[in-house]
Amino acid sequence: MITEFTPLASLAGGILIGLAAVILMALNGRIAGMTAMLGGVLQPQHPDSPWRIAFLAGAIAAPMIATRMGAEFGFAAPTTGAMLAVGGLLVGIGVTYASGCTSGHGVCGMARLSPRSIVATATFMVTTFATVTVIRHGFGG
Amino acid sequence: MQRILSALLAGVVFGLGIALSGMANPAKVMNFFDPLGTWDPSLAFVMGGALTTAAIGYRVVFGTRRAPLFDTTFHLPTARTIDLRLVGGSALFGLGWGIAGFCPGGAVPALGFAPWPTALFLISMGAGMLIARRLQALPRPTTA
């Protein structure tokens, strides 16, 4: 499935993602990592849970409201239900052991030049590339 | 209350950014990782924009303030060790990201405008997180 190359929208979206990280650091002194935010739901008695759930609520509500107001975000899932279920399970286990994902390690940690985040990001970018390549083109590349 | 409202604000900006960028679109994400096929390099612009903004913004914040506006200290990760948990966990994450096309930060905002099949991924991911938390809580044999 071909998707349209959207450099401007992607750059603007990326700047907003970075801005969100800066806002959360400047106001609350916290890393804007989605893995930790989801911990707020899995561990509701944790003292950080209320603000983490507020972040999640904002992240879900904003595109929902924008869509109601006429915004259009591209979406297509070229996967089977089984792929989403298996992929989801692996992502959940992986980010818990790695203590972070694309937002926490890839954006916030890389921006601080954290060696752990640089290693984590390099690892998941390479394995994601390898996985997509094997699924789509087989082991022959 | 201020901390909750500022987290809500950061979440709103994050959610709009993710949706606009294409990170919530599995087809686009998977095409970024497919330079041999239907390649879409857009996600390089997402990472570039996010990283540049965060790197400059963090420098300004850490350079001009001793503490955040609504807390007494910056809460920065203290872990320094690069171990099997970090590398193995990241590799498993990459495997799952490649299979499903969703990462956690992409899937949560996607729930707002494409609830199905995003919910299936998120429920599965939540189960994976709970399994890993259980496994981590188990007493581990001391290394010989």
mmCIF file of C-alpha atoms in Angstrom:
data_model
loop_
_atom_site.group_PDB
_atom_site.id
_atom_site.type_symbol
_atom_site.label_atom_id
_atom_site.label_comp_id
_atom_site.label_asym_id
_atom_site.label_seq_id
_atom_site.Cartn_x
_atom_site.Cartn_y
_atom_site.Cartn_z
ATOM 1 C CA MET A 1 0.000 0.000 0.000
ATOM 2 C CA ILE A 2 1.482 3.342 -1.103
ATOM 3 C CA THR A 3 1.231 6.316 1.265
ATOM 4 C CA GLU A 4 1.695 9.935 0.248
ATOM 5 C CA PHE A 5 5.013 11.604 1.147
ATOM 6 C CA THR A 6 4.047 14.394 3.587
ATOM 7 C CA PRO A 7 7.246 16.239 4.607
ATOM 8 C CA LEU A 8 5.522 19.429 5.803
ATOM 9 C CA ALA A 9 2.753 17.816 7.877
ATOM 10 C CA SER A 10 5.248 15.317 9.325
ATOM 11 C CA LEU A 11 7.741 18.052 10.188
ATOM 12 C CA ALA A 12 4.985 20.184 11.789
ATOM 13 C CA GLY A 13 3.706 17.155 13.719
ATOM 14 C CA GLY A 14 7.233 16.325 14.843
ATOM 15 C CA ILE A 15 7.752 19.901 16.095
ATOM 16 C CA LEU A 16 4.518 19.599 18.124
ATOM 17 C CA ILE A 17 5.725 16.276 19.623
ATOM 18 C CA GLY A 18 9.002 17.976 20.635
ATOM 19 C CA LEU A 19 7.077 20.970 21.981
ATOM 20 C CA ALA A 20 4.940 18.664 24.152
ATOM 21 C CA ALA A 21 8.132 17.207 25.638
ATOM 22 C CA VAL A 22 9.459 20.717 26.377
ATOM 23 C CA ILE A 23 6.131 21.828 27.936
ATOM 24 C CA LEU A 24 6.041 18.824 30.276
ATOM 25 C CA MET A 25 9.680 19.381 31.299
ATOM 26 C CA ALA A 26 9.340 23.154 31.810
ATOM 27 C CA LEU A 27 6.090 22.924 33.802
ATOM 28 C CA ASN A 28 6.289 19.580 35.639
ATOM 29 C CA GLY A 29 9.925 18.500 35.201
ATOM 30 C CA ARG A 30 8.873 15.220 33.599
ATOM 31 C CA ILE A 31 9.864 13.115 30.575
ATOM 32 C CA ALA A 32 7.065 12.818 27.974
ATOM 33 C CA GLY A 33 7.368 9.063 27.407
ATOM 34 C CA MET A 34 4.301 7.060 26.462
ATOM 35 C CA THR A 35 5.489 3.869 28.207
ATOM 36 C CA ALA A 36 5.586 5.678 31.568
ATOM 37 C CA MET A 37 2.250 7.396 30.872
ATOM 38 C CA LEU A 38 0.547 4.038 30.313
ATOM 39 C CA GLY A 39 1.983 2.924 33.644
ATOM 40 C CA GLY A 40 -0.431 5.469 35.127
ATOM 41 C CA VAL A 41 -3.321 3.269 34.012
ATOM 42 C CA LEU A 42 -1.692 -0.058 34.940
ATOM 43 C CA GLN A 43 -0.709 1.203 38.401
ATOM 44 C CA PRO A 44 -3.540 3.583 39.397
ATOM 45 C CA GLN A 45 -2.429 3.834 43.049
ATOM 46 C CA HIS A 46 0.948 5.358 42.036
ATOM 47 C CA PRO A 47 1.263 9.047 43.088
ATOM 48 C CA ASP A 48 2.132 10.015 39.479
ATOM 49 C CA SER A 49 -0.968 8.305 38.122
ATOM 50 C CA PRO A 50 -3.362 11.342 38.002
ATOM 51 C CA TRP A 51 -1.163 13.561 35.830
ATOM 52 C CA ARG A 52 -0.153 10.627 33.623
ATOM 53 C CA ILE A 53 -3.816 9.816 32.986
ATOM 54 C CA ALA A 54 -4.414 13.525 32.232
ATOM 55 C CA PHE A 55 -1.652 13.379 29.573
ATOM 56 C CA LEU A 56 -3.252 10.257 28.041
ATOM 57 C CA ALA A 57 -6.709 11.865 28.087
ATOM 58 C CA GLY A 58 -5.366 14.941 26.271
ATOM 59 C CA ALA A 59 -3.502 12.814 23.722
ATOM 60 C CA ILE A 60 -6.672 10.843 22.865
ATOM 61 C CA ALA A 61 -9.187 13.716 23.073
ATOM 62 C CA ALA A 62 -7.227 16.228 20.954
ATOM 63 C CA PRO A 63 -7.254 14.277 17.648
ATOM 64 C CA MET A 64 -10.807 13.103 18.416
ATOM 65 C CA ILE A 65 -12.062 16.689 18.771
ATOM 66 C CA ALA A 66 -9.967 17.872 15.798
ATOM 67 C CA THR A 67 -11.607 15.172 13.648
ATOM 68 C CA ARG A 68 -15.080 16.267 14.797
ATOM 69 C CA MET A 69 -14.146 19.816 13.768
ATOM 70 C CA GLY A 70 -13.264 18.660 10.266
ATOM 71 C CA ALA A 71 -9.572 17.750 10.452
ATOM 72 C CA GLU A 72 -8.557 14.662 8.489
ATOM 73 C CA PHE A 73 -5.710 12.409 9.596
ATOM 74 C CA GLY A 74 -4.610 9.618 7.294
ATOM 75 C CA PHE A 75 -5.112 6.141 8.701
ATOM 76 C CA ALA A 76 -4.782 2.638 7.288
ATOM 77 C CA ALA A 77 -3.809 -0.573 9.051
ATOM 78 C CA PRO A 78 -2.447 -2.993 6.416
ATOM 79 C CA THR A 79 -2.369 -5.795 9.007
ATOM 80 C CA THR A 80 -4.497 -8.704 10.176
ATOM 81 C CA GLY A 81 -6.064 -8.862 13.635
ATOM 82 C CA ALA A 82 -3.550 -11.541 14.569
ATOM 83 C CA MET A 83 -0.649 -9.260 13.612
ATOM 84 C CA LEU A 84 -2.061 -6.442 15.760
ATOM 85 C CA ALA A 85 -2.554 -8.815 18.711
ATOM 86 C CA VAL A 86 0.879 -10.447 18.491
ATOM 87 C CA GLY A 87 2.597 -7.154 17.693
ATOM 88 C CA GLY A 88 0.839 -5.467 20.615
ATOM 89 C CA LEU A 89 1.922 -8.174 23.045
ATOM 90 C CA LEU A 90 5.570 -7.915 21.902
ATOM 91 C CA VAL A 91 5.509 -4.105 22.060
ATOM 92 C CA GLY A 92 4.059 -4.197 25.595
ATOM 93 C CA ILE A 93 6.671 -6.651 26.873
ATOM 94 C CA GLY A 94 9.532 -4.925 25.025
ATOM 95 C CA VAL A 95 8.891 -1.342 26.131
ATOM 96 C CA THR A 96 8.434 -2.465 29.750
ATOM 97 C CA TYR A 97 11.844 -4.173 29.808
ATOM 98 C CA ALA A 98 13.437 -1.305 27.855
ATOM 99 C CA SER A 99 11.759 1.283 30.151
ATOM 100 C CA GLY A 100 10.735 3.363 27.155
ATOM 101 C CA CYS A 101 9.675 3.547 23.528
ATOM 102 C CA THR A 102 9.848 5.968 20.590
ATOM 103 C CA SER A 103 8.727 8.967 22.667
ATOM 104 C CA GLY A 104 10.676 8.339 25.889
ATOM 105 C CA HIS A 105 13.931 7.009 24.393
ATOM 106 C CA GLY A 106 13.625 8.178 20.764
ATOM 107 C CA VAL A 107 12.686 11.797 21.455
ATOM 108 C CA CYS A 108 13.213 12.772 25.111
ATOM 109 C CA GLY A 109 16.238 10.562 25.830
ATOM 110 C CA MET A 110 17.959 11.227 22.500
ATOM 111 C CA ALA A 111 17.414 14.971 23.006
ATOM 112 C CA ARG A 112 19.318 14.673 26.319
ATOM 113 C CA LEU A 113 22.008 12.560 24.561
ATOM 114 C CA SER A 114 21.362 9.722 27.043
ATOM 115 C CA PRO A 115 23.595 6.760 26.078
ATOM 116 C CA ARG A 116 20.863 4.308 27.158
ATOM 117 C CA SER A 117 18.324 6.015 24.898
ATOM 118 C CA ILE A 118 20.718 6.127 21.950
ATOM 119 C CA VAL A 119 21.330 2.359 22.280
ATOM 120 C CA ALA A 120 17.591 1.655 22.723
ATOM 121 C CA THR A 121 16.600 3.789 19.729
ATOM 122 C CA ALA A 122 19.265 2.301 17.451
ATOM 123 C CA THR A 123 18.151 -1.200 18.498
ATOM 124 C CA PHE A 124 14.437 -0.774 17.875
ATOM 125 C CA MET A 125 14.908 1.158 14.621
ATOM 126 C CA VAL A 126 17.108 -1.642 13.223
ATOM 127 C CA THR A 127 14.828 -4.475 14.424
ATOM 128 C CA THR A 128 11.701 -2.728 13.108
ATOM 129 C CA PHE A 129 13.390 -2.272 9.722
ATOM 130 C CA ALA A 130 14.485 -5.933 9.718
ATOM 131 C CA THR A 131 10.995 -7.122 10.703
ATOM 132 C CA VAL A 132 9.163 -5.122 8.021
ATOM 133 C CA THR A 133 11.725 -6.193 5.410
ATOM 134 C CA VAL A 134 11.390 -9.916 6.246
ATOM 135 C CA ILE A 135 7.568 -9.759 6.365
ATOM 136 C CA ARG A 136 7.307 -7.920 3.039
ATOM 137 C CA HIS A 137 10.236 -9.295 1.055
ATOM 138 C CA GLY A 138 11.217 -12.533 2.779
ATOM 139 C CA PHE A 139 14.650 -13.413 4.041
ATOM 140 C CA GLY A 140 16.198 -12.732 0.618
ATOM 141 C CA GLY A 141 15.648 -8.939 1.151
ATOM 142 C CA MET B 1 -4.145 20.619 40.028
ATOM 143 C CA GLN B 2 -1.576 22.716 38.107
ATOM 144 C CA ARG B 3 0.454 19.583 37.370
ATOM 145 C CA ILE B 4 -2.611 17.770 36.078
ATOM 146 C CA LEU B 5 -3.611 20.681 33.837
ATOM 147 C CA SER B 6 -0.100 21.083 32.445
ATOM 148 C CA ALA B 7 0.100 17.331 31.739
ATOM 149 C CA LEU B 8 -3.272 17.605 29.984
ATOM 150 C CA LEU B 9 -1.919 20.504 27.880
ATOM 151 C CA ALA B 10 1.232 18.541 26.993
ATOM 152 C CA GLY B 11 -0.961 15.548 26.102
ATOM 153 C CA VAL B 12 -3.121 17.667 23.790
ATOM 154 C CA VAL B 13 -0.062 19.044 21.947
ATOM 155 C CA PHE B 14 1.465 15.541 21.787
ATOM 156 C CA GLY B 15 -1.768 13.952 20.457
ATOM 157 C CA LEU B 16 -2.186 16.601 17.746
ATOM 158 C CA GLY B 17 1.466 16.266 16.776
ATOM 159 C CA ILE B 18 1.279 12.482 16.505
ATOM 160 C CA ALA B 19 -1.942 12.577 14.451
ATOM 161 C CA LEU B 20 -0.640 15.298 12.109
ATOM 162 C CA SER B 21 2.775 13.652 11.696
ATOM 163 C CA GLY B 22 1.524 10.243 10.506
ATOM 164 C CA MET B 23 2.971 8.298 13.460
ATOM 165 C CA ALA B 24 -0.581 7.132 14.266
ATOM 166 C CA ASN B 25 -0.944 5.669 10.757
ATOM 167 C CA PRO B 26 0.416 2.089 10.626
ATOM 168 C CA ALA B 27 0.558 2.071 6.802
ATOM 169 C CA LYS B 28 2.783 5.159 6.817
ATOM 170 C CA VAL B 29 4.971 3.867 9.654
ATOM 171 C CA MET B 30 5.542 0.513 7.946
ATOM 172 C CA ASN B 31 6.340 2.233 4.641
ATOM 173 C CA PHE B 32 9.069 4.242 6.352
ATOM 174 C CA PHE B 33 10.751 0.958 7.244
ATOM 175 C CA ASP B 34 10.372 -0.395 3.710
ATOM 176 C CA PRO B 35 12.942 1.430 1.531
ATOM 177 C CA LEU B 36 13.081 -1.647 -0.727
ATOM 178 C CA GLY B 37 9.339 -1.409 -1.443
ATOM 179 C CA THR B 38 6.705 1.320 -1.074
ATOM 180 C CA TRP B 39 9.040 3.688 0.784
ATOM 181 C CA ASP B 40 7.629 6.816 2.448
ATOM 182 C CA PRO B 41 10.441 8.822 4.102
ATOM 183 C CA SER B 42 8.004 11.155 5.949
ATOM 184 C CA LEU B 43 8.839 9.744 9.385
ATOM 185 C CA ALA B 44 12.400 11.036 9.120
ATOM 186 C CA PHE B 45 10.848 14.520 9.191
ATOM 187 C CA VAL B 46 8.840 13.600 12.305
ATOM 188 C CA MET B 47 11.927 12.418 14.172
ATOM 189 C CA GLY B 48 13.976 15.366 12.898
ATOM 190 C CA GLY B 49 11.380 17.939 13.956
ATOM 191 C CA ALA B 50 10.703 16.326 17.339
ATOM 192 C CA LEU B 51 14.370 15.809 18.222
ATOM 193 C CA THR B 52 15.503 19.284 17.179
ATOM 194 C CA THR B 53 12.662 20.960 19.072
ATOM 195 C CA ALA B 54 13.160 18.849 22.217
ATOM 196 C CA ALA B 55 16.957 19.250 22.186
ATOM 197 C CA ILE B 56 16.788 23.056 21.845
ATOM 198 C CA GLY B 57 13.840 23.358 24.257
ATOM 199 C CA TYR B 58 15.478 21.192 26.944
ATOM 200 C CA ARG B 59 18.678 23.275 26.675
ATOM 201 C CA VAL B 60 16.717 26.483 27.175
ATOM 202 C CA VAL B 61 14.738 25.010 30.123
ATOM 203 C CA PHE B 62 17.760 23.470 31.883
ATOM 204 C CA GLY B 63 19.885 26.536 31.135
ATOM 205 C CA THR B 64 17.464 29.117 32.480
ATOM 206 C CA ARG B 65 15.598 27.375 35.304
ATOM 207 C CA ARG B 66 16.688 25.539 38.435
ATOM 208 C CA ALA B 67 13.344 23.770 38.750
ATOM 209 C CA PRO B 68 10.182 23.338 36.693
ATOM 210 C CA LEU B 69 7.345 25.816 37.228
ATOM 211 C CA PHE B 70 5.094 23.430 39.185
ATOM 212 C CA ASP B 71 7.576 21.152 40.955
ATOM 213 C CA THR B 72 10.675 21.502 43.106
ATOM 214 C CA THR B 73 12.992 19.464 40.870
ATOM 215 C CA PHE B 74 13.449 17.996 37.389
ATOM 216 C CA HIS B 75 12.726 14.258 37.455
ATOM 217 C CA LEU B 76 15.332 12.831 35.080
ATOM 218 C CA PRO B 77 16.024 9.111 34.637
ATOM 219 C CA THR B 78 18.920 7.938 36.796
ATOM 220 C CA ALA B 79 19.571 4.514 35.204
ATOM 221 C CA ARG B 80 22.926 4.378 33.422
ATOM 222 C CA THR B 81 23.525 0.682 32.715
ATOM 223 C CA ILE B 82 23.262 -0.636 29.186
ATOM 224 C CA ASP B 83 22.207 -4.234 29.754
ATOM 225 C CA LEU B 84 20.275 -7.100 28.203
ATOM 226 C CA ARG B 85 16.981 -5.720 29.533
ATOM 227 C CA LEU B 86 17.456 -2.483 27.613
ATOM 228 C CA VAL B 87 18.731 -4.040 24.381
ATOM 229 C CA GLY B 88 16.533 -7.165 24.461
ATOM 230 C CA GLY B 89 13.450 -5.128 25.395
ATOM 231 C CA SER B 90 14.133 -2.650 22.585
ATOM 232 C CA ALA B 91 14.612 -5.525 20.116
ATOM 233 C CA LEU B 92 11.277 -7.103 21.150
ATOM 234 C CA PHE B 93 9.642 -3.686 20.839
ATOM 235 C CA GLY B 94 11.061 -3.275 17.328
ATOM 236 C CA LEU B 95 9.823 -6.739 16.354
ATOM 237 C CA GLY B 96 6.301 -5.883 17.549
ATOM 238 C CA TRP B 97 6.393 -2.413 15.945
ATOM 239 C CA GLY B 98 7.341 -3.983 12.626
ATOM 240 C CA ILE B 99 4.560 -6.582 12.843
ATOM 241 C CA ALA B 100 1.743 -4.237 13.973
ATOM 242 C CA GLY B 101 2.861 -0.823 12.646
ATOM 243 C CA PHE B 102 1.962 0.814 15.962
ATOM 244 C CA CYS B 103 4.265 2.102 18.694
ATOM 245 C CA PRO B 104 2.736 3.149 22.061
ATOM 246 C CA GLY B 105 2.956 6.889 21.345
ATOM 247 C CA GLY B 106 1.366 6.392 17.926
ATOM 248 C CA ALA B 107 -1.424 4.096 19.070
ATOM 249 C CA VAL B 108 -2.791 6.167 21.981
ATOM 250 C CA PRO B 109 -3.715 9.238 19.861
ATOM 251 C CA ALA B 110 -4.960 6.898 17.079
ATOM 252 C CA LEU B 111 -7.593 5.658 19.531
ATOM 253 C CA GLY B 112 -9.158 9.138 19.267
ATOM 254 C CA PHE B 113 -9.852 9.019 15.517
ATOM 255 C CA ALA B 114 -9.530 5.339 14.506
ATOM 256 C CA PRO B 115 -10.799 3.389 17.544
ATOM 257 C CA TRP B 116 -10.882 0.141 15.570
ATOM 258 C CA PRO B 117 -8.498 -1.675 15.083
ATOM 259 C CA THR B 118 -6.374 0.504 17.399
ATOM 260 C CA ALA B 119 -8.173 -0.840 20.494
ATOM 261 C CA LEU B 120 -7.142 -4.401 19.658
ATOM 262 C CA PHE B 121 -3.473 -3.385 19.564
ATOM 263 C CA LEU B 122 -3.739 -1.351 22.784
ATOM 264 C CA ILE B 123 -5.480 -4.141 24.758
ATOM 265 C CA SER B 124 -2.834 -6.591 23.602
ATOM 266 C CA MET B 125 -0.058 -4.138 24.457
ATOM 267 C CA GLY B 126 -1.543 -3.585 27.928
ATOM 268 C CA ALA B 127 -1.543 -7.352 28.467
ATOM 269 C CA GLY B 128 2.115 -7.486 27.389
ATOM 270 C CA MET B 129 3.004 -4.701 29.835
ATOM 271 C CA LEU B 130 1.260 -6.520 32.694
ATOM 272 C CA ILE B 131 3.009 -9.810 31.830
ATOM 273 C CA ALA B 132 6.416 -8.082 31.779
ATOM 274 C CA ARG B 133 5.698 -6.332 35.091
ATOM 275 C CA ARG B 134 4.800 -9.681 36.670
ATOM 276 C CA LEU B 135 7.952 -11.302 35.304
ATOM 277 C CA GLN B 136 10.102 -8.427 36.558
ATOM 278 C CA ALA B 137 8.561 -8.724 40.023
ATOM 279 C CA LEU B 138 9.529 -12.416 40.314
ATOM 280 C CA PRO B 139 12.567 -13.169 42.470
ATOM 281 C CA ARG B 140 15.514 -13.775 40.180
ATOM 282 C CA PRO B 141 18.192 -16.395 40.719
ATOM 283 C CA THR B 142 21.471 -14.801 41.708
ATOM 284 C CA THR B 143 24.033 -14.961 38.942
ATOM 285 C CA ALA B 144 26.744 -17.530 39.455
#
